[in-house]
PDB file of C-alpha atoms in Angstrom:
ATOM      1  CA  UNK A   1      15.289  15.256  15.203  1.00 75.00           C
ATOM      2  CA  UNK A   2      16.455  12.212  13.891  1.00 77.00           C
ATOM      3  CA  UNK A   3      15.006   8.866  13.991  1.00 90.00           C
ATOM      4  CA  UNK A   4      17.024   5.324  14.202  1.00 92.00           C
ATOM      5  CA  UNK A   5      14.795   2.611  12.164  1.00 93.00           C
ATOM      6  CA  UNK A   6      15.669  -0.836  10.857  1.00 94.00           C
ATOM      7  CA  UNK A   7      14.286  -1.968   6.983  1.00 94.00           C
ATOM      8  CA  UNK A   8      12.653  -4.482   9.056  1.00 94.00           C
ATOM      9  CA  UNK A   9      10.793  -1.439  11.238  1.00 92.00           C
ATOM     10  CA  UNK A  10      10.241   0.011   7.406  1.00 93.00           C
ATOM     11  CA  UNK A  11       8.929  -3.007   5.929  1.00 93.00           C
ATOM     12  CA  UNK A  12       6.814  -4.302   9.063  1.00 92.00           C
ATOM     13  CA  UNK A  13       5.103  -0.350   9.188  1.00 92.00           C
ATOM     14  CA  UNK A  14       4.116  -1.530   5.696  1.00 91.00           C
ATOM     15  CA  UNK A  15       6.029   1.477   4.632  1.00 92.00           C
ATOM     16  CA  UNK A  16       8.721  -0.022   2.222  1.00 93.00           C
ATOM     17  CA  UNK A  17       6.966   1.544  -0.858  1.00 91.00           C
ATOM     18  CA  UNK A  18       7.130   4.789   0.122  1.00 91.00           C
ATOM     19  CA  UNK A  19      10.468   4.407   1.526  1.00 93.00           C
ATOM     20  CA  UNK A  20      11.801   3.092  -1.682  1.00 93.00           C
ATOM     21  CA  UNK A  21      10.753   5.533  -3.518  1.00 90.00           C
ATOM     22  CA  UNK A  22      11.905   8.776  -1.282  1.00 90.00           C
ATOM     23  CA  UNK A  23      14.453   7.594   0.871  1.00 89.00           C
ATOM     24  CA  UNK A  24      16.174   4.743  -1.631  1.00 91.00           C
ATOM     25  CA  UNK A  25      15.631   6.747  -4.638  1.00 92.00           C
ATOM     26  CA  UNK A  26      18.579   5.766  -7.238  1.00 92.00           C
ATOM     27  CA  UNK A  27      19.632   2.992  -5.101  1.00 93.00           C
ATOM     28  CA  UNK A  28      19.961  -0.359  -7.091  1.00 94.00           C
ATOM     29  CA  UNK A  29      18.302  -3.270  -6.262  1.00 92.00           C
ATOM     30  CA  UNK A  30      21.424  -5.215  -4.822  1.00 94.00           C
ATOM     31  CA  UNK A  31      21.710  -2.372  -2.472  1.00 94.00           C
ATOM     32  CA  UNK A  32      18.335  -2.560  -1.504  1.00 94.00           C
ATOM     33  CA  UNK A  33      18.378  -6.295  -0.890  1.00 94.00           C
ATOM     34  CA  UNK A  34      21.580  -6.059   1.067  1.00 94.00           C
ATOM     35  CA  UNK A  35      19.917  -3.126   3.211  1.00 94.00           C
ATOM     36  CA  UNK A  36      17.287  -5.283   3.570  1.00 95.00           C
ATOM     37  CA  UNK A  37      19.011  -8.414   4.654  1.00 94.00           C
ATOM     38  CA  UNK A  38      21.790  -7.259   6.942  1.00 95.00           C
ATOM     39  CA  UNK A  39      19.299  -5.436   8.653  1.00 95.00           C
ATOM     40  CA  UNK A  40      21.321  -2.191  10.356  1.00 95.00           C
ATOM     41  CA  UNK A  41      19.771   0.449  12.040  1.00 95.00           C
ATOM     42  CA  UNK A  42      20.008   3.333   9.807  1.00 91.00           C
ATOM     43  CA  UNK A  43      19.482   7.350  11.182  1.00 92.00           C
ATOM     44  CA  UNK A  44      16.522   9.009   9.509  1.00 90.00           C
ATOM     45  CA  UNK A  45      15.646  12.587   9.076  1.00 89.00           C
ATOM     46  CA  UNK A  46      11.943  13.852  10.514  1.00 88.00           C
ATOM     47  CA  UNK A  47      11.471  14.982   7.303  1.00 87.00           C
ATOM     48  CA  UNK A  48      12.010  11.635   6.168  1.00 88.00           C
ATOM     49  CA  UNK A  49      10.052   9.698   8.346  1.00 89.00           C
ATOM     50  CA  UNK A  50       6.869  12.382   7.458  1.00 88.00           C
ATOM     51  CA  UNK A  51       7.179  12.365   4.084  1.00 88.00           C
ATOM     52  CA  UNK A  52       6.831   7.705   4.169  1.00 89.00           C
ATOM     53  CA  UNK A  53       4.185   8.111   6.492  1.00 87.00           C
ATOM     54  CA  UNK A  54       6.458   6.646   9.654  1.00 88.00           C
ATOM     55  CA  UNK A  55       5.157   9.331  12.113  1.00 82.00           C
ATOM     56  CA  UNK A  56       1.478   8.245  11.567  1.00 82.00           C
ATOM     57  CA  UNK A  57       1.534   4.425  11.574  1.00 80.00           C
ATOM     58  CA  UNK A  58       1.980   1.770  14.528  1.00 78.00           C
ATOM     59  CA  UNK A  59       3.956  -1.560  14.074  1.00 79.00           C
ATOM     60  CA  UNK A  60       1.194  -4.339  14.538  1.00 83.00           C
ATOM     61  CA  UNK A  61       0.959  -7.607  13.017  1.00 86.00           C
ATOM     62  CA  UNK A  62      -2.469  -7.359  11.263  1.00 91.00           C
ATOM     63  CA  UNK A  63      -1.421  -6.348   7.968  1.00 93.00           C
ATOM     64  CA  UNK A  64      -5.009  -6.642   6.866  1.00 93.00           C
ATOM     65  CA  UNK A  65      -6.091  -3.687   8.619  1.00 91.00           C
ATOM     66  CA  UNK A  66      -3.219  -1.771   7.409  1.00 91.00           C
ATOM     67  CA  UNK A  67      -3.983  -2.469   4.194  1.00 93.00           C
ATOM     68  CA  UNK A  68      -7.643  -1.351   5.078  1.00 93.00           C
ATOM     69  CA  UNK A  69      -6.614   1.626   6.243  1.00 91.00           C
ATOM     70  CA  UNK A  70      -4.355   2.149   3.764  1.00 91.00           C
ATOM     71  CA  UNK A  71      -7.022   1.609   0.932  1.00 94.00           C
ATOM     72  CA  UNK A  72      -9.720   4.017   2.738  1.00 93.00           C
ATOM     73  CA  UNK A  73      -6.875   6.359   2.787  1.00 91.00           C
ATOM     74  CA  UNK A  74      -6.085   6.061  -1.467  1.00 93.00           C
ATOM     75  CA  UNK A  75      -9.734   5.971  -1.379  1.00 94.00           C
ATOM     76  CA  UNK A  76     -10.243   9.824   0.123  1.00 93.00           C
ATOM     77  CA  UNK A  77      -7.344  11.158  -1.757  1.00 93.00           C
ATOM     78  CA  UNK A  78      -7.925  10.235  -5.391  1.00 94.00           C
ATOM     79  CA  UNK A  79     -11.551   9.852  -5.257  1.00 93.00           C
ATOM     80  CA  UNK A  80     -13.752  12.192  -7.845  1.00 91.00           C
ATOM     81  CA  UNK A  81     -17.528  13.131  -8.090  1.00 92.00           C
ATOM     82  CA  UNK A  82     -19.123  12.886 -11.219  1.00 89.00           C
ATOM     83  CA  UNK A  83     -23.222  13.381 -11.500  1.00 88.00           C
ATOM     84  CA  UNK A  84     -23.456  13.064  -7.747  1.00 91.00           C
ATOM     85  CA  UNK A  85     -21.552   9.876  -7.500  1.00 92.00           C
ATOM     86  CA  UNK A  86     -18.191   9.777  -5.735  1.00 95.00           C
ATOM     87  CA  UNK A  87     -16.308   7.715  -7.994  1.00 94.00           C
ATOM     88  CA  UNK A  88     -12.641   5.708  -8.586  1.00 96.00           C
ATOM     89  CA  UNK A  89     -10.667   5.051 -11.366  1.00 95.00           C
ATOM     90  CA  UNK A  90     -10.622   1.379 -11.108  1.00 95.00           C
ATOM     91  CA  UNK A  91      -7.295   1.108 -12.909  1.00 94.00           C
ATOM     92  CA  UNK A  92      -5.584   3.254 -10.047  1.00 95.00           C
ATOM     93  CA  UNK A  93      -7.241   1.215  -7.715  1.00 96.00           C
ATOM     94  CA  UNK A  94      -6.002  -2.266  -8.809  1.00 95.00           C
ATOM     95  CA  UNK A  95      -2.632  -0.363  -9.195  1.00 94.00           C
ATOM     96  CA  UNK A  96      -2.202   0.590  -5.928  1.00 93.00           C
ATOM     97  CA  UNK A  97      -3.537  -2.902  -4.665  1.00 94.00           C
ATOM     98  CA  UNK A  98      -1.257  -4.983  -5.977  1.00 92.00           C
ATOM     99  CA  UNK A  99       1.378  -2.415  -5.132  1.00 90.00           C
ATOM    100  CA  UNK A 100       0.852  -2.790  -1.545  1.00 91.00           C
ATOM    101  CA  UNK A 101       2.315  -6.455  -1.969  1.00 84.00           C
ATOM    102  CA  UNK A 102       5.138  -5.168  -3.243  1.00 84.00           C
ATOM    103  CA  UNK A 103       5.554  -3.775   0.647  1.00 89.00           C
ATOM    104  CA  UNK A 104       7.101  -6.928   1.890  1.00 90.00           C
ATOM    105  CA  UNK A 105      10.398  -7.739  -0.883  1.00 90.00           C
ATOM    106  CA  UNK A 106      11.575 -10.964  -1.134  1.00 88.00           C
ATOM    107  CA  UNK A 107      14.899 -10.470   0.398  1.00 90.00           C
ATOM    108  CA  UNK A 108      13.015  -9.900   3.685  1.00 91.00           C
ATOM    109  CA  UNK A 109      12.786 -13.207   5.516  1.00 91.00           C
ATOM    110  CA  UNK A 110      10.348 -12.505   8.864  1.00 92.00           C
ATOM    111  CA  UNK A 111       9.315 -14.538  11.575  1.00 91.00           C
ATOM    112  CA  UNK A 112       7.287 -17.405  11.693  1.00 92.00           C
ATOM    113  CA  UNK A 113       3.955 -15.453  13.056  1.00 90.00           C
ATOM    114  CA  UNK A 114       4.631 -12.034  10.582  1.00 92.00           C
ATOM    115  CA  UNK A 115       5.476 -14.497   7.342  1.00 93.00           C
ATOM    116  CA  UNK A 116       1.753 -15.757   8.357  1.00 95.00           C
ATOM    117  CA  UNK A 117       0.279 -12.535   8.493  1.00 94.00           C
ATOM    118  CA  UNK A 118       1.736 -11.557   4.909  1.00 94.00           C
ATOM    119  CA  UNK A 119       0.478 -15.008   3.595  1.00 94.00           C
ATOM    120  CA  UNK A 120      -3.151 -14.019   4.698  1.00 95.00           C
ATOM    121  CA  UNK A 121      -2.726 -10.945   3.862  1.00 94.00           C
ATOM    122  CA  UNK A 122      -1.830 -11.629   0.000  1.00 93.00           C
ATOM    123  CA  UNK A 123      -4.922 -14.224   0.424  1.00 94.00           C
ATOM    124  CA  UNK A 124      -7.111 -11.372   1.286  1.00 94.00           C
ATOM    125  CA  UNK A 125      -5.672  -9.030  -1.579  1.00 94.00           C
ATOM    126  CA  UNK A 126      -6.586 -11.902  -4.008  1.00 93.00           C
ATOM    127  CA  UNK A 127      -9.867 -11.759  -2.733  1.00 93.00           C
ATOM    128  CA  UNK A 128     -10.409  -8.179  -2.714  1.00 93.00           C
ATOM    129  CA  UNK A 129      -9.045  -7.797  -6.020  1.00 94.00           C
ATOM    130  CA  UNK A 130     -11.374 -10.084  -7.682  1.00 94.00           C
ATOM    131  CA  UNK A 131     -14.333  -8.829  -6.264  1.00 94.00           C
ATOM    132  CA  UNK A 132     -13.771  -5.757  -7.569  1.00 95.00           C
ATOM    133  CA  UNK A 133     -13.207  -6.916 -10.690  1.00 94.00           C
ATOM    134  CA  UNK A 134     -16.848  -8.305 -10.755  1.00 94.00           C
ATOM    135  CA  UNK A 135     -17.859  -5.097  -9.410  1.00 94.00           C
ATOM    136  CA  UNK A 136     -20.062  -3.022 -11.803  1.00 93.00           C
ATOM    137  CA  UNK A 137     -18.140  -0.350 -13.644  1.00 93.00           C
ATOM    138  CA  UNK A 138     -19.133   3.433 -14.890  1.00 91.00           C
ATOM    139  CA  UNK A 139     -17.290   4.475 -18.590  1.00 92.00           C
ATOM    140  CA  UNK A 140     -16.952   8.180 -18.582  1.00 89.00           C
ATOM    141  CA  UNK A 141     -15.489  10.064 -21.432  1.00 88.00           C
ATOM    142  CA  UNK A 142     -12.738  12.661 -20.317  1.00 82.00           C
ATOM    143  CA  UNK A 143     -11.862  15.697 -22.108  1.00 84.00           C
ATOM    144  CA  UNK A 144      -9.088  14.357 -23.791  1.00 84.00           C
ATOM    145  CA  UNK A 145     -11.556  11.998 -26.016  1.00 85.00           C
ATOM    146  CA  UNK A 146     -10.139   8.498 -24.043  1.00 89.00           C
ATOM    147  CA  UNK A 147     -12.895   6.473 -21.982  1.00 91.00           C
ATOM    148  CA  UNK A 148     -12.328   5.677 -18.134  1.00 91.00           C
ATOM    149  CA  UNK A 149     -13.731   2.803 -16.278  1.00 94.00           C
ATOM    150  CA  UNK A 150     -14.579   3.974 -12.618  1.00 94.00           C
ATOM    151  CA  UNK A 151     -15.905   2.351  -9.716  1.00 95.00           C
ATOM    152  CA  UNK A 152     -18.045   3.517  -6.927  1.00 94.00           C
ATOM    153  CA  UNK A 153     -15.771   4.783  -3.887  1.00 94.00           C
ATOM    154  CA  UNK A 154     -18.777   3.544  -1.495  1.00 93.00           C
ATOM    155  CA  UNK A 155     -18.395   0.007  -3.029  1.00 94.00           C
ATOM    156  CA  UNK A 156     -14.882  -0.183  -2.527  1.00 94.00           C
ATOM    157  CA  UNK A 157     -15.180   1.170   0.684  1.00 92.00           C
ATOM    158  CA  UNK A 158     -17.518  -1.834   1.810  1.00 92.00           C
ATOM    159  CA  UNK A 159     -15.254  -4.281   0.974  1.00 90.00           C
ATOM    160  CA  UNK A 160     -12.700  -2.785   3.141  1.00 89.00           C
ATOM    161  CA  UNK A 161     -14.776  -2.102   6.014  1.00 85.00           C
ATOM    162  CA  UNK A 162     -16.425  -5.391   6.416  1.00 77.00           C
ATOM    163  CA  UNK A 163     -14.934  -7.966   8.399  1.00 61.00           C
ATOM    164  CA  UNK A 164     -12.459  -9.982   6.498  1.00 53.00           C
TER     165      UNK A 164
END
């Protein structure tokens, strides 16, 4: 099968990460911005569209819950347990939040309504992000004699879940 997508059905999927990185791989960045800016539909593999996560996701316009989703998803995949505690590395965390505002590049230019939507959205990233940072943090000593701050996964998950 084969699947016909613009970069703006990439980008608006909140998929543009992944994307990058599989489908775009070696491209350079004028390329990408051109891509992005003339806006063609472009023929991509099943394969493709699995691996970036296209087959799972619907287009909508609240990019907070995608990004809620897309945090309680990070947040089953990478979390650990450690003395009964189910735990995050909070580095990884913060990583892959401010990566998810990388999702929307600046050569895009959306509508009115969806340029809104990524404005709150980045409001409610700021927000996130700093309450984690006040969140209370766990130092556990790995095997390789460096020291890892973690936070709880149930935490994190609470901020997400809540209403924003």
């Amino acid at each position: 099968m084969q699947i016909i997508v613009l970069p703006e059905d990439i980008i608006k999927r909140c998929l543009f990460n992944k994307y990058k990185r599989f489908v775009l791989k070696g491209k350079s960045q004028e390329y990408i911005n051109k891509w992005i800016q003339e806006n063609k539909p472009e023929v991509i593999s099943e394969n493709d569209a699995y691996v970036i996560g296209l087959l799972k996701v619907v287009e909508t316009d609240n990019l907070i819950h995608q990004f809620n989703l897309y945090i309680e998803d990070f947040l089953k995949i990478k979390s650990t347990i450690n003395n009964d505690k189910v735990i995050i590395n909070k580095s990884s965390l913060l990583k892959e939040i401010i990566e998810f505002k990388d999702m929307f590049p600046e050569s895009y230019k959306p509508s009115d309504s969806f340029q809104k939507s990524i404005d709150d959205l980045k409001n409610y990233i700021s927000n996130i992000y700093s309450e984690i940072e006040k969140l209370e943090t766990l130092q556990i000593p790995m095997r390789d004699g460096k020291t890892y701050t973690f936070v709880l996964s149930s935490e994190i998950n609470k901020l997400v879940t809540r209403k924003p």
